[in-house]
Tab-separated table of C-alpha atoms and ligand atoms in Angstrom:
chain	number	residue	atom	x	y	z
A	384	MET	CA	-47.557	66.203	19.925
A	385	GLU	CA	-46.806	62.948	21.682
A	386	GLU	CA	-46.554	61.136	18.340
A	387	ASP	CA	-43.825	63.409	16.973
A	388	ARG	CA	-41.843	63.091	20.158
A	389	ILE	CA	-42.005	59.302	19.960
A	390	LYS	CA	-40.882	59.391	16.291
A	391	GLU	CA	-37.982	61.597	17.305
A	392	LEU	CA	-37.021	59.091	19.966
A	393	ILE	CA	-37.212	56.284	17.389
A	394	SER	CA	-34.830	58.075	15.037
A	395	GLU	CA	-32.544	58.848	17.953
A	396	VAL	CA	-32.445	55.119	18.784
A	397	LYS	CA	-31.738	54.239	15.140
A	398	SER	CA	-28.766	56.564	14.879
A	399	PHE	CA	-27.335	55.646	18.264
A	400	ARG	CA	-23.661	54.483	18.148
A	401	ALA	CA	-22.013	53.139	21.271
A	402	GLU	CA	-18.233	52.820	21.538
A	403	THR	CA	-17.971	51.642	25.087
A	404	SER	CA	-20.058	49.541	27.390
A	405	GLU	CA	-20.649	52.592	29.633
A	406	GLU	CA	-22.309	54.412	26.734
A	407	LEU	CA	-24.400	51.375	25.998
A	408	GLU	CA	-25.451	51.058	29.608
A	409	LYS	CA	-26.494	54.724	29.667
A	410	PHE	CA	-28.559	54.064	26.541
A	411	ARG	CA	-30.234	51.091	28.197
A	412	ILE	CA	-31.086	53.044	31.338
A	413	ARG	CA	-32.357	56.016	29.385
A	414	PHE	CA	-34.705	54.029	27.130
A	415	LEU	CA	-35.359	50.670	28.754
A	416	GLY	CA	-34.692	51.364	32.430
A	417	ARG	CA	-37.448	51.150	35.017
A	418	LYS	CA	-37.756	54.943	35.027
A	419	GLY	CA	-36.701	55.343	31.386
A	420	GLU	CA	-38.423	56.976	28.422
A	421	ILE	CA	-40.363	53.884	27.393
A	422	ALA	CA	-41.607	53.062	30.882
A	423	GLY	CA	-42.684	56.727	31.158
A	424	LEU	CA	-44.578	56.566	27.870
A	425	PHE	CA	-46.384	53.368	28.859
A	426	ALA	CA	-47.311	54.986	32.169
A	427	ARG	CA	-48.921	57.844	30.319
A	428	MET	CA	-51.033	55.515	28.211
A	429	LYS	CA	-54.131	56.072	30.296
A	430	GLU	CA	-53.860	59.835	29.890
A	431	ILE	CA	-54.093	59.522	26.083
A	432	GLU	CA	-57.541	59.964	24.556
A	433	PRO	CA	-59.086	56.642	23.726
A	434	GLY	CA	-59.143	57.437	19.985
A	435	ALA	CA	-55.399	58.051	19.738
A	436	ARG	CA	-54.457	55.352	22.270
A	437	LYS	CA	-53.996	52.551	19.739
A	438	GLN	CA	-51.685	54.590	17.488
A	439	PHE	CA	-49.744	55.753	20.570
A	440	GLY	CA	-49.369	52.161	21.782
A	441	LEU	CA	-48.089	50.976	18.407
A	442	LEU	CA	-45.487	53.719	18.285
A	443	VAL	CA	-44.259	53.110	21.822
A	444	ASN	CA	-44.013	49.406	21.074
A	445	GLU	CA	-41.977	50.162	17.951
A	446	LEU	CA	-39.686	52.391	19.985
A	447	LYS	CA	-39.254	49.629	22.552
A	448	ARG	CA	-38.475	46.991	19.896
A	449	LYS	CA	-35.961	49.249	18.172
A	450	ALA	CA	-34.224	50.061	21.458
A	451	GLU	CA	-34.026	46.377	22.366
A	452	GLU	CA	-32.665	45.454	18.948
A	453	LYS	CA	-30.038	48.154	19.203
A	454	LEU	CA	-28.986	46.974	22.612
A	455	ALA	CA	-28.711	43.337	21.491
A	456	ALA	CA	-26.747	44.240	18.336
A	457	LYS	CA	-24.322	46.543	20.107
A	458	LYS	CA	-23.537	44.454	23.100
A	459	PRO	CA	-20.640	42.280	21.881
A	460	LYS	CA	-18.844	45.102	20.083
A	461	ALA	CA	-19.150	47.540	22.966
A	462	GLN	CA	-17.864	44.919	25.380
A	463	LYS	CA	-14.854	44.277	23.204
A	464	GLY	CA	-14.191	48.005	23.066
A	465	THR	CA	-13.710	48.342	26.811
A	466	ASP	CA	-11.812	45.088	27.375
A	467	ALA	CA	-9.304	45.664	24.588
A	468	SER	CA	-6.398	44.415	26.731
A	469	ALA	CA	-8.073	41.080	27.422
A	470	ALA	CA	-9.213	40.515	23.873
A	471	ALA	CA	-7.068	38.194	21.778
A	472	ASP	CA	-5.219	39.808	18.897
A	473	LEU	CA	-5.401	37.105	16.283
A	474	THR	CA	-2.843	38.845	14.089
A	475	LEU	CA	0.016	38.333	16.570
A	476	PRO	CA	2.520	35.569	15.719
A	477	GLY	CA	2.169	32.452	17.900
A	478	GLU	CA	4.434	31.884	20.852
A	479	PRO	CA	6.807	28.981	20.157
A	480	ALA	CA	6.208	26.004	22.444
A	481	GLN	CA	9.260	25.128	24.533
A	482	THR	CA	10.231	21.522	23.955
A	483	GLY	CA	12.708	19.677	26.127
A	484	SER	CA	15.736	17.808	24.842
A	485	LEU	CA	17.439	14.546	25.600
A	486	HIS	CA	20.595	14.909	27.691
A	487	PRO	CA	23.784	14.352	25.643
A	488	VAL	CA	24.668	11.410	27.902
A	489	THR	CA	21.273	9.874	27.098
A	490	LEU	CA	21.768	10.548	23.383
A	491	VAL	CA	25.113	8.718	23.342
A	492	ARG	CA	23.794	5.917	25.547
A	493	ASN	CA	20.826	5.413	23.204
A	494	LYS	CA	23.133	5.301	20.208
A	495	ILE	CA	25.407	2.700	21.806
A	496	VAL	CA	22.393	0.608	22.849
A	497	SER	CA	20.967	0.797	19.333
A	498	ILE	CA	24.293	-0.241	17.725
A	499	PHE	CA	24.603	-3.337	19.913
A	500	SER	CA	20.896	-4.200	19.780
A	501	ARG	CA	21.254	-4.612	16.035
A	502	ILE	CA	23.697	-7.484	16.543
A	503	GLY	CA	21.610	-9.249	19.150
A	504	TYR	CA	22.753	-7.752	22.472
A	505	THR	CA	20.186	-7.392	25.249
A	506	VAL	CA	20.283	-4.541	27.786
A	507	SER	CA	20.814	-5.492	31.440
A	508	GLU	CA	20.746	-3.350	34.561
A	509	GLY	CA	21.649	-3.826	38.197
A	510	PRO	CA	21.888	-2.019	41.551
A	511	GLU	CA	24.120	1.019	42.089
A	512	ILE	CA	24.873	0.002	45.693
A	513	GLU	CA	26.754	-3.236	45.278
A	514	ASP	CA	28.283	-5.868	47.511
A	515	ASP	CA	31.974	-6.674	47.452
A	516	TRP	CA	31.424	-9.945	45.616
A	517	HIS	CA	29.728	-8.475	42.529
A	518	ASN	CA	31.883	-5.380	42.224
A	519	PHE	CA	35.249	-6.964	43.070
A	520	SER	CA	35.702	-10.525	44.291
A	521	ALA	CA	33.845	-12.358	41.538
A	522	LEU	CA	35.800	-10.250	39.054
A	523	ASN	CA	39.081	-11.662	40.339
A	524	PHE	CA	40.129	-8.711	42.466
A	525	PRO	CA	41.735	-10.619	45.384
A	526	ALA	CA	41.145	-9.113	48.835
A	527	ASP	CA	43.847	-6.554	49.650
A	528	HIS	CA	45.152	-6.767	46.121
A	529	PRO	CA	46.467	-3.455	44.795
A	530	ALA	CA	44.205	-3.869	41.756
A	531	ARG	CA	41.366	-2.592	43.944
A	532	ASP	CA	43.149	0.734	44.026
A	533	MET	CA	42.639	1.100	40.289
A	534	GLN	CA	39.155	2.274	41.006
A	535	ASP	CA	38.932	4.492	44.057
A	536	THR	CA	35.836	3.310	45.791
A	537	PHE	CA	33.104	4.929	47.864
A	538	PHE	CA	32.439	2.391	50.596
A	539	VAL	CA	29.148	2.368	52.449
A	540	ALA	CA	29.654	2.381	56.236
A	541	PRO	CA	29.630	-1.239	57.481
A	542	GLU	CA	26.585	-2.429	59.381
A	543	SER	CA	28.715	-3.724	62.287
A	544	GLU	CA	32.295	-3.814	63.574
A	545	SER	CA	32.549	-7.553	62.991
A	546	GLU	CA	35.191	-8.879	60.588
A	547	ASP	CA	32.687	-10.546	58.311
A	548	ALA	CA	30.126	-7.724	58.117
A	549	PRO	CA	29.178	-7.435	54.433
A	550	LEU	CA	31.061	-4.719	52.617
A	551	TRP	CA	28.874	-2.469	50.505
A	552	SER	CA	30.063	0.155	48.056
A	553	LEU	CA	28.787	2.306	45.232
A	554	ARG	CA	29.580	0.289	42.126
A	555	THR	CA	32.767	1.435	40.426
A	556	HIS	CA	31.849	-0.139	37.094
A	557	THR	CA	28.900	-1.962	35.546
A	558	SER	CA	30.975	-5.147	35.320
A	559	SER	CA	28.997	-5.952	38.480
A	560	VAL	CA	25.885	-6.269	36.322
A	561	GLN	CA	27.716	-8.714	34.083
A	562	VAL	CA	28.553	-10.865	37.094
A	563	ARG	CA	24.850	-10.918	37.970
A	564	MET	CA	24.004	-11.894	34.389
A	565	MET	CA	26.547	-14.736	34.347
A	566	GLU	CA	25.258	-16.023	37.683
A	567	THR	CA	21.669	-16.168	36.519
A	568	THR	CA	21.772	-16.854	32.771
A	569	PRO	CA	23.228	-19.921	31.069
A	570	PRO	CA	25.293	-19.118	27.932
A	571	PRO	CA	24.973	-17.943	25.239
A	572	ILE	CA	25.024	-14.471	26.841
A	573	ARG	CA	25.144	-11.361	24.746
A	574	THR	CA	24.361	-8.269	26.800
A	575	ILE	CA	25.315	-4.668	27.379
A	576	SER	CA	25.005	-2.947	30.754
A	577	PRO	CA	24.590	0.814	30.694
A	578	GLY	CA	24.478	2.677	33.993
A	579	ARG	CA	25.850	5.187	36.452
A	580	VAL	CA	29.048	4.386	38.318
A	581	TYR	CA	30.918	6.115	41.160
A	582	ARG	CA	34.585	6.695	41.909
A	583	ASN	CA	36.197	8.562	44.730
A	584	GLU	CA	38.040	11.076	42.599
A	585	ALA	CA	38.559	14.824	42.919
A	586	VAL	CA	36.135	16.515	40.536
A	587	SER	CA	37.882	18.304	37.660
A	588	ALA	CA	37.375	19.010	33.964
A	589	ARG	CA	38.531	15.461	33.178
A	590	ALA	CA	37.347	13.400	36.152
A	591	HIS	CA	34.155	13.176	38.167
A	592	CYS	CA	32.985	11.245	41.205
A	593	PHE	CA	30.194	9.765	39.109
A	594	PHE	CA	29.807	9.072	35.409
A	595	HIS	CA	28.127	6.599	33.076
A	596	GLN	CA	29.394	3.447	31.448
A	597	VAL	CA	28.288	0.888	28.941
A	598	GLU	CA	29.930	-2.491	29.396
A	599	GLY	CA	29.423	-5.414	27.034
A	600	LEU	CA	29.690	-9.173	27.505
A	601	TYR	CA	29.563	-12.049	25.039
A	602	ILE	CA	29.887	-15.669	26.202
A	603	ASP	CA	29.326	-18.751	24.075
A	604	ASP	CA	31.091	-21.816	22.643
A	605	GLY	CA	34.248	-20.832	20.790
A	606	VAL	CA	34.175	-17.018	21.231
A	607	SER	CA	37.641	-15.760	20.250
A	608	PHE	CA	39.699	-12.595	20.377
A	609	ALA	CA	39.004	-12.222	16.639
A	610	ASP	CA	35.275	-11.948	17.469
A	611	LEU	CA	36.095	-9.213	19.971
A	612	LYS	CA	38.129	-7.277	17.397
A	613	GLN	CA	35.446	-7.559	14.741
A	614	THR	CA	32.696	-6.504	17.148
A	615	LEU	CA	34.700	-3.468	18.251
A	616	LEU	CA	35.451	-2.512	14.643
A	617	TYR	CA	31.728	-2.733	13.840
A	618	PHE	CA	30.969	-0.568	16.874
A	619	ALA	CA	33.620	2.048	16.009
A	620	ARG	CA	32.379	2.380	12.431
A	621	GLU	CA	28.732	2.688	13.480
A	622	MET	CA	29.568	5.167	16.212
A	623	PHE	CA	32.261	7.322	14.628
A	624	GLY	CA	31.788	6.812	10.879
A	625	GLY	CA	32.422	4.111	8.277
A	626	GLU	CA	36.029	5.176	7.652
A	627	SER	CA	37.102	4.606	11.270
A	628	GLU	CA	39.985	2.268	12.082
A	629	ILE	CA	40.749	0.742	15.459
A	630	ARG	CA	43.921	-0.375	17.191
A	631	LEU	CA	44.397	-2.399	20.340
A	632	ARG	CA	47.102	-1.814	22.929
A	633	PRO	CA	47.934	-4.376	25.636
A	634	SER	CA	46.590	-3.475	29.060
A	635	PHE	CA	45.649	-5.045	32.372
A	636	PHE	CA	42.343	-5.757	34.113
A	637	PRO	CA	42.005	-8.500	36.762
A	638	PHE	CA	38.855	-9.844	35.068
A	639	THR	CA	40.190	-10.229	31.524
A	640	GLU	CA	43.151	-12.066	30.052
A	641	PRO	CA	44.492	-10.945	27.667
A	642	SER	CA	43.350	-7.358	28.186
A	643	GLY	CA	43.500	-4.431	25.820
A	644	GLU	CA	42.646	-0.825	25.332
A	645	MET	CA	41.043	0.223	22.095
A	646	ASP	CA	41.793	3.443	20.252
A	647	VAL	CA	39.771	4.706	17.313
A	648	SER	CA	41.301	6.759	14.498
A	649	CYS	CA	40.524	10.404	15.241
A	650	PHE	CA	37.159	11.188	13.706
A	651	ILE	CA	37.819	14.936	13.884
A	652	CYS	CA	40.989	15.035	11.762
A	653	GLY	CA	40.721	11.595	10.151
A	654	GLY	CA	44.024	10.551	11.739
A	655	LYS	CA	46.176	13.463	10.572
A	656	GLY	CA	46.610	14.873	14.063
A	657	CYS	CA	44.661	17.627	15.831
A	658	ALA	CA	43.939	19.021	19.293
A	659	VAL	CA	41.324	16.349	20.083
A	660	CYS	CA	43.722	13.445	19.437
A	661	LYS	CA	46.680	15.446	20.779
A	662	GLN	CA	48.398	15.128	17.383
A	663	THR	CA	48.523	11.335	17.623
A	664	GLY	CA	45.695	10.548	15.168
A	665	TRP	CA	44.130	8.174	17.739
A	666	VAL	CA	41.691	8.578	20.621
A	667	GLU	CA	41.308	6.107	23.455
A	668	ILE	CA	37.747	4.799	23.719
A	669	LEU	CA	37.447	1.632	25.791
A	670	GLY	CA	38.945	-1.239	27.763
A	671	CYS	CA	38.367	-4.837	26.711
A	672	GLY	CA	39.616	-8.400	26.868
A	673	MET	CA	38.773	-12.103	27.049
A	674	VAL	CA	36.858	-12.936	30.229
A	675	HIS	CA	39.288	-14.496	32.724
A	676	PRO	CA	38.570	-18.233	33.233
A	677	LYS	CA	38.497	-17.602	37.002
A	678	VAL	CA	35.688	-15.072	36.524
A	679	LEU	CA	33.660	-17.579	34.488
A	680	GLY	CA	34.205	-20.181	37.220
A	681	ASN	CA	33.261	-17.702	39.973
A	682	CYS	CA	29.973	-17.079	38.206
A	683	GLY	CA	29.115	-20.737	37.666
A	684	ILE	CA	30.082	-20.979	34.001
A	685	ASP	CA	32.338	-23.872	32.922
A	686	PRO	CA	35.611	-22.275	31.712
A	687	GLU	CA	36.582	-25.537	30.006
A	688	ARG	CA	33.602	-25.251	27.718
A	689	TYR	CA	32.877	-21.551	27.285
A	690	THR	CA	34.902	-18.499	26.388
A	691	GLY	CA	33.831	-14.901	26.166
A	692	PHE	CA	34.878	-11.306	25.764
A	693	ALA	CA	34.006	-8.122	27.622
A	694	PHE	CA	34.494	-4.429	27.020
A	695	GLY	CA	33.635	-1.222	28.849
A	696	MET	CA	33.497	2.444	27.935
A	697	GLY	CA	32.640	5.778	29.528
A	698	ILE	CA	29.631	7.512	27.991
A	699	GLU	CA	30.716	11.030	29.004
A	700	ARG	CA	34.082	10.502	27.347
A	701	ILE	CA	32.426	9.636	24.039
A	702	ALA	CA	29.928	12.501	24.421
A	703	MET	CA	32.843	14.914	25.005
A	704	LEU	CA	34.516	13.749	21.813
A	705	ARG	CA	31.305	13.756	19.768
A	706	TYR	CA	30.053	17.160	20.850
A	707	GLY	CA	33.389	18.900	21.426
A	708	VAL	CA	32.804	19.342	25.178
A	709	LYS	CA	35.974	20.292	27.062
A	710	ASP	CA	34.746	20.098	30.660
A	711	LEU	CA	33.121	16.962	32.041
A	712	ARG	CA	31.420	18.876	34.848
A	713	ILE	CA	28.961	20.553	32.477
A	714	PHE	CA	27.133	17.237	32.011
A	715	SER	CA	25.845	17.341	35.578
A	716	GLU	CA	25.297	21.083	36.041
A	717	ASN	CA	21.831	21.265	34.463
A	718	ASP	CA	22.690	24.476	32.628
A	719	ILE	CA	19.731	24.999	30.339
A	720	ARG	CA	21.866	26.949	27.813
A	721	PHE	CA	24.070	23.883	27.375
A	722	LEU	CA	21.226	21.365	27.319
A	723	ALA	CA	19.062	23.379	24.892
A	724	GLN	CA	21.716	22.886	22.203
A	725	PHE	CA	20.734	19.228	21.997
A	726	ARG	CA	17.111	19.985	21.123
A	727	GLY	CA	15.832	17.905	18.252
A	728	ARG	CA	18.795	15.499	18.266
A	729	SER	CA	18.221	11.812	18.498
B	631	LIG	N1	35.387	-2.412	34.020
B	631	LIG	C1	36.431	-1.680	33.360
B	631	LIG	C2	36.451	-0.279	33.884
B	631	LIG	O1	35.513	0.157	34.484
B	631	LIG	C3	36.244	-1.630	31.884
B	631	LIG	C4	36.372	-2.979	31.244
B	631	LIG	C5	35.256	-3.755	31.063
B	631	LIG	C6	37.588	-3.456	30.826
B	631	LIG	C7	35.363	-5.007	30.489
B	631	LIG	C8	37.701	-4.686	30.207
B	631	LIG	C9	36.607	-5.454	30.056
B	631	LIG	O2	37.427	0.433	33.724
């Protein structure tokens, strides 16, 4: 009987379970395909006696509906079954996002800038290729004076053979920026100049042909050496801890008079003596002094009226002390294992 066969097909459709999309596709072709069971049944419609035709039609329609429902319900699951590798496993732990980190030189620079910003210093910048005036002459380095040998200089090839062709060099210190500030800004001036500087030195664990400095300058009526000392003490305590002490040793720079070098009590051993301070209890941090009257005059500031102080420090040196780095070269090697250690620091 046709009717029984259709009922059988209906129950077969109901119990059908597909695991893969191939099985589902076979099911679709077998029942709903152009030459499938259902198409075949419809084709036979006209052979059925008119009396039984209605019942036959109803059953075939039911079979068709059931087959379509099955196909629609199974589709997503069967698809997932075959593409297991592409499907997301929501139970897996997330992959950590890789964040970058600030370079230790940037971290120390930012800290120095923040310390001086709090007492009213602005930040000034200038060119890295500098003329002789701003890097040397204005700063009271006389031509051919041995003081120019203090900082081995990378000179830029002169533009012509002529005697008075301008002499360009890579700046050896950011004091050049301070000259530019003094030339363009009437006092009071309170500024720090962070930046990269270059010196013609053999690269080793303790010296590099380029490094970073922060230099500071304060010019106003009645600025004294006592102001310099107090400012440096404030800086040392903010930078290295509230217990820090400083001491000044006499030194020489052509652009300051008197000149000094500042040591800070060793913040590793607290002054008792250790490897970092070479058992002395002190570490050398910066050069400083009162701006030479000739320098003020060179930059258009009246030395009879104004006085000022200046100081300069190497950022890498402070970063080495702070982070226990023994070789200066690592700061410019871009070794991700080194840099990743500074993640999350500010
Ligand atoms: N310009 C000096 C240097 O590069 C540092 C310094 C700055 C010293 C200001 C005294 C005053 O070594």
